[in-house]
Coordinates of C-alpha atoms in Angstrom, one line a residue:
M1 CA -0.3 1.8 29.0
I2 CA -0.9 2.7 25.2
T3 CA -3.8 1.4 23.3
F4 CA -6.1 1.8 20.1
R5 CA -9.3 0.8 21.0
K6 CA -11.3 0.6 17.9
L7 CA -8.4 -1.5 16.6
G8 CA -10.2 -4.3 14.0
K9 CA -13.8 -1.9 14.0
F10 CA -11.9 1.1 11.8
G11 CA -11.0 -0.1 8.3
R12 CA -9.9 -3.1 6.9
F13 CA -7.1 -5.7 7.2
G14 CA -4.2 -3.5 5.8
N15 CA -5.6 -0.6 8.3
Q16 CA -6.0 -2.4 11.4
M17 CA -2.0 -3.5 10.7
F18 CA -1.1 -0.2 10.8
Q19 CA -2.8 1.0 13.8
Y20 CA -1.4 -2.4 15.9
A21 CA 2.0 -1.7 14.3
G22 CA 1.8 2.0 15.0
A23 CA 0.6 2.3 18.7
R24 CA 2.5 -0.9 20.0
L25 CA 5.7 0.7 18.2
Y26 CA 4.9 4.1 19.7
A27 CA 4.4 2.1 23.5
D28 CA 7.5 -0.1 23.0
L29 CA 9.9 2.8 21.9
N30 CA 8.9 4.9 24.9
G31 CA 8.8 1.7 27.6
F32 CA 4.8 2.0 28.1
K33 CA 2.7 -0.9 28.8
W34 CA 0.7 -1.7 25.7
A35 CA -3.4 -3.6 26.0
F36 CA -5.1 -4.4 22.8
P37 CA -9.0 -5.5 22.0
N38 CA -9.3 -8.7 20.5
W39 CA -8.8 -8.7 16.4
I40 CA -7.8 -10.8 13.9
G41 CA -4.6 -10.2 14.0
N42 CA -4.9 -12.2 17.4
N43 CA -5.7 -15.3 15.4
I44 CA -3.3 -15.5 12.8
F45 CA 0.0 -13.9 13.5
Q46 CA 2.2 -15.0 16.7
L47 CA 1.4 -12.4 18.8
K48 CA 1.7 -12.1 22.2
Y49 CA -2.2 -11.0 23.6
S50 CA -2.2 -8.7 26.0
P51 CA -6.2 -7.6 26.9
L52 CA -7.9 -4.7 27.3
R53 CA -8.4 -3.9 31.0
F54 CA -11.9 -2.6 32.4
K55 CA -10.2 0.5 33.3
D56 CA -8.0 0.9 29.9
C57 CA -11.9 1.8 28.0
F58 CA -11.5 4.8 29.8
L59 CA -7.8 6.3 28.6
P60 CA -8.1 10.1 27.3
T61 CA -8.0 9.7 23.8
V62 CA -5.4 11.6 21.5
Q63 CA -6.8 12.0 17.9
L64 CA -3.4 11.9 15.3
A65 CA -3.7 14.7 12.5
D66 CA -3.9 12.1 9.9
L67 CA -7.4 11.5 10.7
S68 CA -9.6 15.2 10.2
H69 CA -13.2 14.2 11.3
T70 CA -14.8 15.2 13.9
S71 CA -17.0 12.1 16.3
W72 CA -19.2 12.8 19.1
P73 CA -17.2 11.1 21.2
E74 CA -14.8 14.4 20.7
R75 CA -17.7 16.8 20.9
L76 CA -18.6 15.3 24.3
L77 CA -15.3 14.4 25.8
A78 CA -12.6 17.2 24.8
P79 CA -14.5 19.7 26.7
F80 CA -13.0 17.3 29.9
G81 CA -9.4 17.3 28.7
L82 CA -10.4 13.8 27.7
W83 CA -10.2 14.0 23.9
R84 CA -6.5 15.5 22.3
R85 CA -5.6 16.3 18.3
L86 CA -1.9 15.9 17.8
S87 CA 0.4 14.9 15.2
I88 CA 2.7 12.1 15.4
N89 CA 5.9 14.3 15.7
E90 CA 4.1 16.3 18.9
L91 CA 3.1 13.0 20.3
Y92 CA 6.7 11.4 20.3
K93 CA 8.0 15.0 21.1
N94 CA 5.9 15.0 24.1
Q95 CA 5.8 11.2 25.2
K96 CA 2.1 10.4 27.1
D97 CA 1.7 7.1 28.8
N98 CA -2.1 6.1 29.5
I99 CA -3.7 7.1 26.5
N100 CA -5.8 5.5 23.7
I101 CA -4.9 6.4 19.8
Y102 CA -7.2 7.0 17.2
G103 CA -5.7 7.7 13.6
Y104 CA -4.9 6.3 10.4
L105 CA -1.0 5.6 11.2
Q106 CA 0.3 5.8 7.9
D107 CA 2.0 9.6 8.0
P108 CA 6.2 9.6 6.6
I109 CA 7.4 9.6 10.2
I110 CA 5.5 6.1 11.1
L111 CA 6.6 4.8 7.4
E112 CA 10.4 5.6 8.2
L113 CA 9.5 4.2 11.9
L114 CA 8.6 0.9 10.7
K115 CA 11.8 1.0 7.9
I116 CA 14.1 1.8 11.0
H117 CA 12.5 -0.9 13.2
K118 CA 11.4 -3.7 10.8
Q119 CA 13.2 -6.8 12.2
K120 CA 11.1 -6.0 15.5
V121 CA 7.5 -5.7 13.6
L122 CA 8.5 -8.9 11.4
N123 CA 8.7 -10.8 14.3
W124 CA 5.6 -9.6 15.6
F125 CA 3.4 -10.5 12.0
R126 CA 4.2 -14.0 11.6
F127 CA 2.4 -16.5 10.6
K128 CA 1.2 -19.3 13.5
P129 CA 3.0 -22.2 12.3
E130 CA 0.5 -24.6 11.8
I131 CA -1.1 -21.9 9.2
D132 CA 2.4 -21.5 7.8
E133 CA 3.4 -24.6 7.0
L134 CA 0.1 -26.4 5.7
L135 CA -0.4 -23.3 3.3
R136 CA 3.1 -23.8 2.3
Q137 CA 2.3 -27.7 1.3
E138 CA -0.3 -26.6 -0.7
T139 CA 1.4 -24.0 -3.0
E140 CA 4.9 -25.8 -3.2
K141 CA 4.1 -26.9 -6.6
Y142 CA 2.8 -23.4 -7.7
R143 CA 6.4 -21.5 -6.6
P144 CA 7.9 -19.5 -7.8
W145 CA 4.8 -17.1 -8.4
I146 CA 4.4 -13.4 -8.4
G147 CA 1.9 -11.9 -6.6
I148 CA -0.9 -8.8 -7.7
H149 CA -3.6 -7.4 -5.8
I150 CA -6.0 -5.3 -8.0
R151 CA -8.5 -3.4 -6.2
R152 CA -11.8 -1.9 -8.0
G153 CA -15.2 -1.0 -5.9
D154 CA -14.0 2.3 -4.0
F155 CA -11.1 3.0 -5.7
I156 CA -12.7 3.5 -9.0
K157 CA -15.6 5.7 -6.9
R158 CA -12.7 7.8 -5.5
G159 CA -10.5 7.5 -9.0
L160 CA -7.8 5.8 -7.8
A161 CA -8.2 2.9 -9.8
L162 CA -5.2 1.7 -12.0
P163 CA -5.6 0.6 -15.5
V164 CA -5.0 -3.2 -15.8
V165 CA -2.8 -2.7 -18.6
K166 CA -0.5 -1.0 -16.7
Y167 CA 0.0 -4.8 -14.4
I168 CA 0.3 -6.1 -18.0
E169 CA 2.8 -4.0 -19.8
L170 CA 4.8 -4.0 -15.8
L171 CA 4.6 -8.0 -16.5
K172 CA 6.0 -8.5 -19.5
N173 CA 9.3 -6.5 -18.5
I174 CA 9.3 -9.0 -15.6
K175 CA 11.6 -12.1 -16.5
N176 CA 10.1 -14.7 -16.0
A177 CA 6.0 -13.6 -15.6
K178 CA 4.9 -17.3 -15.7
K179 CA 2.7 -17.6 -12.9
L180 CA 0.2 -15.3 -11.6
Y181 CA -1.8 -15.7 -8.2
I182 CA -4.8 -12.4 -8.9
S183 CA -6.0 -11.1 -5.3
I184 CA -9.0 -8.8 -6.5
D185 CA -12.3 -7.6 -6.2
D186 CA -13.8 -7.9 -9.5
K187 CA -13.2 -11.4 -11.4
S188 CA -14.6 -9.9 -14.4
I189 CA -11.1 -8.8 -15.1
I190 CA -9.0 -12.1 -14.1
S191 CA -9.4 -12.8 -18.4
D192 CA -7.2 -9.8 -19.4
F193 CA -4.6 -12.1 -18.0
K194 CA -5.4 -15.0 -20.5
D195 CA -1.9 -14.8 -21.5
F196 CA -0.3 -15.9 -18.4
E197 CA -0.5 -18.6 -16.6
L198 CA -3.0 -18.0 -13.7
I199 CA -3.0 -19.8 -10.0
N200 CA -6.7 -20.6 -9.5
L201 CA -6.3 -22.0 -6.2
K202 CA -9.2 -21.2 -3.4
N203 CA -8.6 -21.0 0.1
P204 CA -7.4 -24.5 1.7
L205 CA -8.1 -23.3 5.2
P206 CA -11.7 -23.1 5.9
D207 CA -10.6 -21.7 9.3
I208 CA -9.4 -18.3 8.1
P209 CA -11.0 -15.4 5.7
D210 CA -10.7 -16.3 2.1
F211 CA -8.6 -12.2 2.6
V212 CA -5.9 -14.1 5.1
F213 CA -5.3 -16.6 2.4
D214 CA -5.3 -14.0 -0.4
F215 CA -2.5 -11.8 1.6
W216 CA -0.7 -14.7 2.9
M217 CA -0.2 -15.3 -1.5
L218 CA 0.9 -11.9 -1.9
K219 CA 3.2 -12.6 0.9
N220 CA 5.1 -15.2 -0.1
S221 CA 5.1 -14.2 -3.6
E222 CA 8.6 -13.5 -5.8
T223 CA 7.2 -10.3 -6.9
I224 CA 4.7 -8.1 -5.8
L225 CA 2.3 -5.7 -7.9
G226 CA 0.4 -3.9 -5.7
C227 CA -2.3 -0.9 -6.0
G228 CA -1.4 1.9 -3.4
S229 CA -3.7 -0.1 -0.9
T230 CA -2.4 -0.8 2.3
F231 CA -3.1 -4.5 2.2
S232 CA -0.7 -5.3 -0.5
W233 CA 1.8 -2.7 1.1
W234 CA 1.6 -5.2 4.4
A235 CA 2.0 -8.2 2.2
A236 CA 5.4 -6.0 0.4
Y237 CA 6.5 -4.7 3.8
L238 CA 6.1 -8.7 5.3
N239 CA 7.9 -10.2 1.9
K240 CA 10.9 -12.1 1.2
G241 CA 11.1 -12.9 -2.5
G242 CA 13.2 -10.9 -3.7
G243 CA 11.7 -9.8 -6.6
G244 CA 10.6 -6.1 -5.4
Y245 CA 7.3 -4.6 -4.9
Y246 CA 6.0 -2.8 -8.2
S247 CA 3.0 -0.3 -6.6
P248 CA 2.0 3.5 -6.7
P249 CA 2.1 4.7 -2.7
L250 CA -0.4 4.6 -0.7
T251 CA -3.6 6.2 -1.6
H252 CA -3.4 8.9 0.8
L253 CA 0.3 10.3 0.2
W254 CA -0.8 10.6 -3.7
P255 CA 0.4 14.2 -4.6
V256 CA -2.6 16.5 -6.2
N257 CA -3.1 15.5 -9.8
Y258 CA -1.2 12.4 -9.4
N259 CA -1.0 9.6 -12.0
P260 CA -0.9 6.3 -10.5
K261 CA 1.9 4.1 -12.2
L262 CA 3.9 1.0 -11.1
E263 CA 7.3 1.8 -9.9
K264 CA 9.2 0.0 -7.7
I265 CA 9.0 0.8 -4.1
E266 CA 11.4 0.1 -1.8
I267 CA 9.7 0.0 2.0

């Protein structure tokens, strides 16, 4: 049995999608069963739900190398062999069943596996028909649009935020870059896009969080402009618009002294 007990509580939506996909892919490729805690994905995607049993809560933990910090559970459990650290490569070379995986699952090996097994993962993350159909009806008159994800907040504090001018420069070079849907955590910046036709549409479904609506809009864009976050990365991975994905790489993969830029990325 393979699980990720912290699913839904470790990081935000994009991180959680990596955790689910990475852990489930590991289980499927090695012929192991899997089970997960309830998380937002069960509410919006057509996922087969396999809930954790009580005994699954006591499976030993394998902490992946992409998560470096030491926690009190590790200090407590490691001496008894109930908490180990391994790289993804080591885990795949020496397949282990009956474990709880803990980490980001965003290293190059996982990214390559997600590319190889993309059709399998696309089937997992299909929106439920009742959500997808209603949102398509509400947005039909806006098609096609370009989706932009701009993250400020913590990205500014960490020196990871792209200047808005980078998005505007690229938009000027994209044919028919007229209708824009912008997912952003700082509304004061939207005025910088005054020369474009903005889609000012609020979430029409009160039963889903606003960030899920933002994600759906990005996923269904003709072209996506990201910011190096997992949120826009997953929207682009699931996207079938054909206009491409322009973004820096995922932020934790940025090389030292990297000057972030919007470049076309194939995922």
